[in-house]
PDB file of C-alpha atoms in Angstrom:
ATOM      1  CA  UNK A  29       8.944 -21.927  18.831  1.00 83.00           C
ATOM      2  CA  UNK A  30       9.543 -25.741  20.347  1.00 89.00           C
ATOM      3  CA  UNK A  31      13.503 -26.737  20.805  1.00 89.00           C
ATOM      4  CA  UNK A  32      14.707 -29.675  22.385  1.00 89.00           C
ATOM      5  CA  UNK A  33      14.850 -29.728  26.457  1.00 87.00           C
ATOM      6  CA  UNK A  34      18.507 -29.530  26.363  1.00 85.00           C
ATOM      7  CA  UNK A  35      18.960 -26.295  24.437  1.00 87.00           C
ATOM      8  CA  UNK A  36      17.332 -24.367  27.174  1.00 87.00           C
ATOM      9  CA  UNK A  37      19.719 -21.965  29.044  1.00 84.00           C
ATOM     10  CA  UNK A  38      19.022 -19.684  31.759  1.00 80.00           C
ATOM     11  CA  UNK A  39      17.334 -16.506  31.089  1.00 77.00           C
ATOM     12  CA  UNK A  40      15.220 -18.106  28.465  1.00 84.00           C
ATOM     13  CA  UNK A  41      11.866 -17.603  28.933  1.00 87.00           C
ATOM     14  CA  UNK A  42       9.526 -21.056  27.960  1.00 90.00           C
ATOM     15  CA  UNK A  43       5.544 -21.744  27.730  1.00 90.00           C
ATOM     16  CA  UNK A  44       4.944 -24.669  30.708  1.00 90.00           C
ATOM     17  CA  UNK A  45       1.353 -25.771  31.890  1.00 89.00           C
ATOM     18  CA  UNK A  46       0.013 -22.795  30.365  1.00 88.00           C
ATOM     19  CA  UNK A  47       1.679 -19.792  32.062  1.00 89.00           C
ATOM     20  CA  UNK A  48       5.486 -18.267  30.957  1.00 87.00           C
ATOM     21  CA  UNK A  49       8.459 -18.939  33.146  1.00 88.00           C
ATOM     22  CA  UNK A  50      11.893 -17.961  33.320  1.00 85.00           C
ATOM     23  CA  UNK A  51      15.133 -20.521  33.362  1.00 86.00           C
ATOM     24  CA  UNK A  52      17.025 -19.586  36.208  1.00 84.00           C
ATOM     25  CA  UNK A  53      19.418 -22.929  36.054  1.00 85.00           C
ATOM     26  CA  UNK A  54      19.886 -25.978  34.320  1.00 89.00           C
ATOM     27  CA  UNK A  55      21.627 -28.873  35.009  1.00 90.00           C
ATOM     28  CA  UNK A  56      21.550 -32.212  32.919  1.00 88.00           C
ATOM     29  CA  UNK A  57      21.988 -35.201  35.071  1.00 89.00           C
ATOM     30  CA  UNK A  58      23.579 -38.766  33.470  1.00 89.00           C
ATOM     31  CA  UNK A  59      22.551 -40.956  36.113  1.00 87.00           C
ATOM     32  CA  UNK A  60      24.306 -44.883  35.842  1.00 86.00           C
ATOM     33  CA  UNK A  61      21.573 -46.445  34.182  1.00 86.00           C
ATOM     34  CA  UNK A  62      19.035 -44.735  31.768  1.00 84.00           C
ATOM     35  CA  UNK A  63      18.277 -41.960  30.335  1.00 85.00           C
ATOM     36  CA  UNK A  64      20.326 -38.536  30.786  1.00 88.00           C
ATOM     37  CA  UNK A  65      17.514 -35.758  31.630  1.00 91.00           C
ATOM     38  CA  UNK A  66      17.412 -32.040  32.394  1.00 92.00           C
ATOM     39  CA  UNK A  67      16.926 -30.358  35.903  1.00 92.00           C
ATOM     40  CA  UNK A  68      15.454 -27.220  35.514  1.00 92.00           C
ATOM     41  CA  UNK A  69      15.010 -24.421  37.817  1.00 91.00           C
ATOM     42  CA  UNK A  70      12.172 -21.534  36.935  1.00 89.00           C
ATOM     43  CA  UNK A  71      10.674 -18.532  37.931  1.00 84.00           C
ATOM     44  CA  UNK A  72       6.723 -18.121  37.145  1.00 85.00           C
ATOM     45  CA  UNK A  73       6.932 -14.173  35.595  1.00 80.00           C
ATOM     46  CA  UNK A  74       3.500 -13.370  36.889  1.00 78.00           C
ATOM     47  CA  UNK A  75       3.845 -14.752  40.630  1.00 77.00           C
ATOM     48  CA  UNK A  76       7.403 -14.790  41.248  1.00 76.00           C
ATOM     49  CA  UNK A  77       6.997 -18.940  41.924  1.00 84.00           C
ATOM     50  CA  UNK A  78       9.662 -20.934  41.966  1.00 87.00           C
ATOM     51  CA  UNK A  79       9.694 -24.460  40.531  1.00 91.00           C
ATOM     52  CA  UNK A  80      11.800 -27.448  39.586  1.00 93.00           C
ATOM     53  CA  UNK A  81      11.340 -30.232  37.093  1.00 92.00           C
ATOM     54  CA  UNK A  82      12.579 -32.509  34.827  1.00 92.00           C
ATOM     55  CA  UNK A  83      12.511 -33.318  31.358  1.00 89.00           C
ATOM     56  CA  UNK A  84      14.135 -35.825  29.404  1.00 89.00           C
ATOM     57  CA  UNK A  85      16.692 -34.366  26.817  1.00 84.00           C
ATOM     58  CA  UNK A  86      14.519 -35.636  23.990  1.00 85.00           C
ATOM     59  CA  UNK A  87      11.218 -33.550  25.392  1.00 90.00           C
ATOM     60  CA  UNK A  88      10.347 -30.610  23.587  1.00 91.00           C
ATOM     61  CA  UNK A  89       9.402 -27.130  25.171  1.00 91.00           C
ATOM     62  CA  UNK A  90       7.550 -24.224  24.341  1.00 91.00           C
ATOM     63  CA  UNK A  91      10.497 -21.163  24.161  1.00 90.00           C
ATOM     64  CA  UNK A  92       8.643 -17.957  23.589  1.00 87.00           C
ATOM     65  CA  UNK A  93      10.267 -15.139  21.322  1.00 85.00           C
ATOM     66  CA  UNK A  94      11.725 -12.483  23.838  1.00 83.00           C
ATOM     67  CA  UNK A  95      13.011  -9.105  22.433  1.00 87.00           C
ATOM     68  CA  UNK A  96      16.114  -7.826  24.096  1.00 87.00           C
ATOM     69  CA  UNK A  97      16.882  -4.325  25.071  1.00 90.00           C
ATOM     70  CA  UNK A  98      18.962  -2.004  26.793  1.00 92.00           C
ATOM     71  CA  UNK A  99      17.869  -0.311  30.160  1.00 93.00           C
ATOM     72  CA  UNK A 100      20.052   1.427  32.599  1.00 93.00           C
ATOM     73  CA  UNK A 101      19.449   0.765  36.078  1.00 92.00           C
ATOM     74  CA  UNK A 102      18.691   3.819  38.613  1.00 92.00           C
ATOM     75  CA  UNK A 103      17.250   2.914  41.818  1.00 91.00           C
ATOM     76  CA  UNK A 104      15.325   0.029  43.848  1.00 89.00           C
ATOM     77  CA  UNK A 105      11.833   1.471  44.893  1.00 90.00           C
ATOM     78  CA  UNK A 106      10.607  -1.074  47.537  1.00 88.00           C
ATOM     79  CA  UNK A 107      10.537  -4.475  46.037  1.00 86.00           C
ATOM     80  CA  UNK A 108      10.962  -3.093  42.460  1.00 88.00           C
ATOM     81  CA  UNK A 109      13.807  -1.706  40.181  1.00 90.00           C
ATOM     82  CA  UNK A 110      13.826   1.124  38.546  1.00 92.00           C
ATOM     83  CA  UNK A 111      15.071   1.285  35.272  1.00 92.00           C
ATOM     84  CA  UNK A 112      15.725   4.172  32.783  1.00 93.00           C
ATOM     85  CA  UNK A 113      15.538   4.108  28.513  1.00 90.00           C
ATOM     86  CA  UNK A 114      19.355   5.184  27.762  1.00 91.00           C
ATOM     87  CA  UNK A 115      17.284   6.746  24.227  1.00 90.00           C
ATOM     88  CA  UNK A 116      13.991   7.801  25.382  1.00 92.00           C
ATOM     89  CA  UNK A 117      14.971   8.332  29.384  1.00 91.00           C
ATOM     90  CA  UNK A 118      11.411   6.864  30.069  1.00 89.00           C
ATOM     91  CA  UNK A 119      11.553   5.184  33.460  1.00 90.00           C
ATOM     92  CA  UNK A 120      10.411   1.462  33.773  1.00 87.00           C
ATOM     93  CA  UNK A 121       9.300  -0.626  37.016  1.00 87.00           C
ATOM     94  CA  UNK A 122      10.671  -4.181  37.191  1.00 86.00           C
ATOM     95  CA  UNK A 123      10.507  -6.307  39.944  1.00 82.00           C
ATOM     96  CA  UNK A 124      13.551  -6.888  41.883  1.00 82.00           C
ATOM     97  CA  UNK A 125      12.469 -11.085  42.001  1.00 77.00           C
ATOM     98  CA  UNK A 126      13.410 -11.036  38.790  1.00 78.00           C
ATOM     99  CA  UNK A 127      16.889 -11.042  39.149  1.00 79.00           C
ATOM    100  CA  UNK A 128      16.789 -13.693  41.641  1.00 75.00           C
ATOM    101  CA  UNK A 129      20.261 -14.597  43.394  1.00 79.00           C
ATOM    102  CA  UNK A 130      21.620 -12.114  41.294  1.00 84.00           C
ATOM    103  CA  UNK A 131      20.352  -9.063  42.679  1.00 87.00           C
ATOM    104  CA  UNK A 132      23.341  -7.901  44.685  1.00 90.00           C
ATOM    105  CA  UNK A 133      25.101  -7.847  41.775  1.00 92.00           C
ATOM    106  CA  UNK A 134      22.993  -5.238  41.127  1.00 90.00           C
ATOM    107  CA  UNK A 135      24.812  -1.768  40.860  1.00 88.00           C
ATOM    108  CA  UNK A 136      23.812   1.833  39.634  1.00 89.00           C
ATOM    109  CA  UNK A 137      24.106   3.239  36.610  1.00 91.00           C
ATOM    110  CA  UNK A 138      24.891  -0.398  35.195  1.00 92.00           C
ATOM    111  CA  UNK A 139      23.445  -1.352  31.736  1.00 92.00           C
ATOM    112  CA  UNK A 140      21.429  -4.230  32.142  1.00 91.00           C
ATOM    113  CA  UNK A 141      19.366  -6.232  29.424  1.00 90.00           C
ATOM    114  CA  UNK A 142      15.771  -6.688  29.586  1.00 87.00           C
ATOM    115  CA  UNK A 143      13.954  -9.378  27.662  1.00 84.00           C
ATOM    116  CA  UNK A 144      10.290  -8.309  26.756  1.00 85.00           C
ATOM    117  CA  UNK A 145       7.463 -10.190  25.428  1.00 83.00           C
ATOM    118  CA  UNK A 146       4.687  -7.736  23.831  1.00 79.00           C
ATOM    119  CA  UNK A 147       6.563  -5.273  26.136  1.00 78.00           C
ATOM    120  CA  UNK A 148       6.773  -7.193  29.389  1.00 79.00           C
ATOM    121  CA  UNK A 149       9.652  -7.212  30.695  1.00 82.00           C
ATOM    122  CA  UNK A 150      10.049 -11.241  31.923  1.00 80.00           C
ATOM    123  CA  UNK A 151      14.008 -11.302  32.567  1.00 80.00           C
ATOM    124  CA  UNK A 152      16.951  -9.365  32.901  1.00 84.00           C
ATOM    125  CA  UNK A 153      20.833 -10.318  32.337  1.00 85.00           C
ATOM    126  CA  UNK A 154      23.368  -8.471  33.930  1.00 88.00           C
ATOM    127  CA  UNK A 155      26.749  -8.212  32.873  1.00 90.00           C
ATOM    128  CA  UNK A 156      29.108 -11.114  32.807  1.00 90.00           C
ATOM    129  CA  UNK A 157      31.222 -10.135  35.230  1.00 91.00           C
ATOM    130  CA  UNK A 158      31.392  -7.210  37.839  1.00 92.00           C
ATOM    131  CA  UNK A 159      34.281  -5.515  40.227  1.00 92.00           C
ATOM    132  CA  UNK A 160      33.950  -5.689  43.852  1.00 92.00           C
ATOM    133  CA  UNK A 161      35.401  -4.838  47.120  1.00 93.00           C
ATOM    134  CA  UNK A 162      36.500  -7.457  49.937  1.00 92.00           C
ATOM    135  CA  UNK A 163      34.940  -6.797  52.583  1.00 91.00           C
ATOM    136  CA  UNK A 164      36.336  -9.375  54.633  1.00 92.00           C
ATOM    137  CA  UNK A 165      38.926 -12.552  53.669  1.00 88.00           C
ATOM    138  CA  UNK A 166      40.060 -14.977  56.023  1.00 82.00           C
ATOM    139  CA  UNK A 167      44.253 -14.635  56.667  1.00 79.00           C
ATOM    140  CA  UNK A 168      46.044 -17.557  54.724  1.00 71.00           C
ATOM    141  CA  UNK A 169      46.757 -20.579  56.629  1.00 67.00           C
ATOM    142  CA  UNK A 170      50.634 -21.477  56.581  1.00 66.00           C
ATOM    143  CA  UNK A 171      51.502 -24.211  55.004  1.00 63.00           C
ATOM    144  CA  UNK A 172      48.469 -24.126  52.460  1.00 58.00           C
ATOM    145  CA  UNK A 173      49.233 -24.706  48.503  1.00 58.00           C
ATOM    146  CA  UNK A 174      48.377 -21.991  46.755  1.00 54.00           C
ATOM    147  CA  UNK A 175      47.747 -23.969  43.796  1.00 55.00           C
ATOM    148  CA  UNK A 176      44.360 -25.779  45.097  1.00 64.00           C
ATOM    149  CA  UNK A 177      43.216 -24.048  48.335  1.00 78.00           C
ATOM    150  CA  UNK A 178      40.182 -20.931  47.698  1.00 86.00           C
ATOM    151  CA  UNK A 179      39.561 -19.278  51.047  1.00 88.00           C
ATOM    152  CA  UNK A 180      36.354 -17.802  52.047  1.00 90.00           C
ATOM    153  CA  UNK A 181      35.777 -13.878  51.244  1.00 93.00           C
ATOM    154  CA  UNK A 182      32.564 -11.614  51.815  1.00 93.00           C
ATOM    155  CA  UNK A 183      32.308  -8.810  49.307  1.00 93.00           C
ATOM    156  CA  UNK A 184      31.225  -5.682  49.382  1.00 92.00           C
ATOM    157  CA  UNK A 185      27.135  -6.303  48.142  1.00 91.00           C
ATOM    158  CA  UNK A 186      27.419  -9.236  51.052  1.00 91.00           C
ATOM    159  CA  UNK A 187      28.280 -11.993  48.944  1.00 92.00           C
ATOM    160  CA  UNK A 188      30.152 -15.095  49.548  1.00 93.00           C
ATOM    161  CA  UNK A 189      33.126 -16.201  47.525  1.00 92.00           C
ATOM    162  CA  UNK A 190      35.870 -18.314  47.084  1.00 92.00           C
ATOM    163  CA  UNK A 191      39.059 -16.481  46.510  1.00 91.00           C
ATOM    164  CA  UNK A 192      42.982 -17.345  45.989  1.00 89.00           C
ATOM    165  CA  UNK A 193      45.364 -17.041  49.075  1.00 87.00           C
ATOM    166  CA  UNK A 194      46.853 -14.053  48.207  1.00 88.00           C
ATOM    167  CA  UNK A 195      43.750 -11.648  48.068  1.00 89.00           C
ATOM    168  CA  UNK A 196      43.068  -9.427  51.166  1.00 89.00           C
ATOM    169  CA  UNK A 197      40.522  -7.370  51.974  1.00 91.00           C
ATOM    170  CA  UNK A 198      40.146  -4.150  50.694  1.00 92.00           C
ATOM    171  CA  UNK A 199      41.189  -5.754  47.239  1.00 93.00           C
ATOM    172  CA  UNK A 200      38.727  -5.203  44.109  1.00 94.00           C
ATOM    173  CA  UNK A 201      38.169  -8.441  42.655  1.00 94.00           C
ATOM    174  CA  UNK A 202      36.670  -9.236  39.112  1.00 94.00           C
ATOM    175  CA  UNK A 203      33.397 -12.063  39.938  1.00 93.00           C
ATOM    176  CA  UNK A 204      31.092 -12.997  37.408  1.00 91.00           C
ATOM    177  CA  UNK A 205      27.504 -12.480  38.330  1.00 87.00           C
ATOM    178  CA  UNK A 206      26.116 -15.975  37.391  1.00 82.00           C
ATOM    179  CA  UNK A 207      27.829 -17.613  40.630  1.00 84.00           C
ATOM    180  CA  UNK A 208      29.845 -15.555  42.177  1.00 87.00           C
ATOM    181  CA  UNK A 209      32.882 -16.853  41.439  1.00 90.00           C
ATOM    182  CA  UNK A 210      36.351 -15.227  41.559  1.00 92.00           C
ATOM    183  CA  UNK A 211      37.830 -14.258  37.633  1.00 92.00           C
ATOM    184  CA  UNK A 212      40.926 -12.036  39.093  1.00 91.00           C
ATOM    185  CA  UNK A 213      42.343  -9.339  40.899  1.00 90.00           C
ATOM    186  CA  UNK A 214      40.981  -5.950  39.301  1.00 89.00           C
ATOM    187  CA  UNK A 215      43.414  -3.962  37.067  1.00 85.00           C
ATOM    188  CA  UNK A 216      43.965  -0.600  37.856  1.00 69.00           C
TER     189      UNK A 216
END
């Protein structure tokens, strides 16, 4: 099915110089003069690749027809995941590239969404966001605003973050998975 450059979104899967890729990110750039165009980061499904390029917004793409479905994750065997069939509990292999940054986000027993093409699984979406320990947060400087000032934070999976003054280690945060960023403290 062709769509316009600009409707891609990551975790779309497209057709590009003959072989399937996955969006990972998108950004569309207005530069001063001419044309606004799209920045578009992929993952070739077959070799794990990584590429960049541009297209202008009026370009057309390829976007190939993905059925979604639900998998529970298990375990990582080596450089794959393992995921189980919440109806059937048949186990499926997945590579682990094909979360990208994202894998550390990763957690058992989390329902995760597959999208298959003829029953290939070429990308998975995690939920939006996830709860986390800090590991680690930096004390609060005196004198900072609390309004505009993030300090630095490691979390439990060994991710970076950004989080408000008042958050301490040994806090569970809410972060969404996309970037990491901090949502709020974690109720309960």
């Amino acid at each position: 099915m062709k769509q316009q450059a600009n409707q891609m979104r990551p975790g779309q899967v497209i057709e590009y110089e003959g072989r399937r890729w996955t969006v990972l990110k998108i950004q569309i750039i207005t530069p001063g003069k001419g044309g606004a165009f799209i920045q578009v980061e992929m993952r070739d499904i077959k070799t794990g690749t990584k590429k960049d390029d541009r297209w202008r917004t009026a370009d057309t793409v390829e976007r190939l027809m993905t059925e979604d479905k639900e998998f529970t994750y298990s375990y990582a065997d080596g450089e794959n995941l393992v995921l189980m069939d919440p109806e059937t509990f048949e186990q499926t292999m997945v590579p682990g590239a094909i979360l990208g940054d994202r894998l550390p986000f990763l957690a058992e027993n989390m329902t995760v969404s597959v999208k298959l093409i003829e029953g290939d699984p070429v990308a998975m979406e995690l939920p939006q966001t996830v709860t986390l320990e800090v590991a680690e947060a930096d004390p609060v400087v005196k004198g900072q605003t609390a309004s505009s000032s993030y300090k630095p934070a490691l979390l439990s999976n060994g991710v970076k973050t950004m989080v408000p003054p008042f958050v301490t280690a040994g806090e569970k945060i809410v972060v969404k998975t996309e970037d990491a960023s901090y949502v709020e403290r974690a109720k309960g």
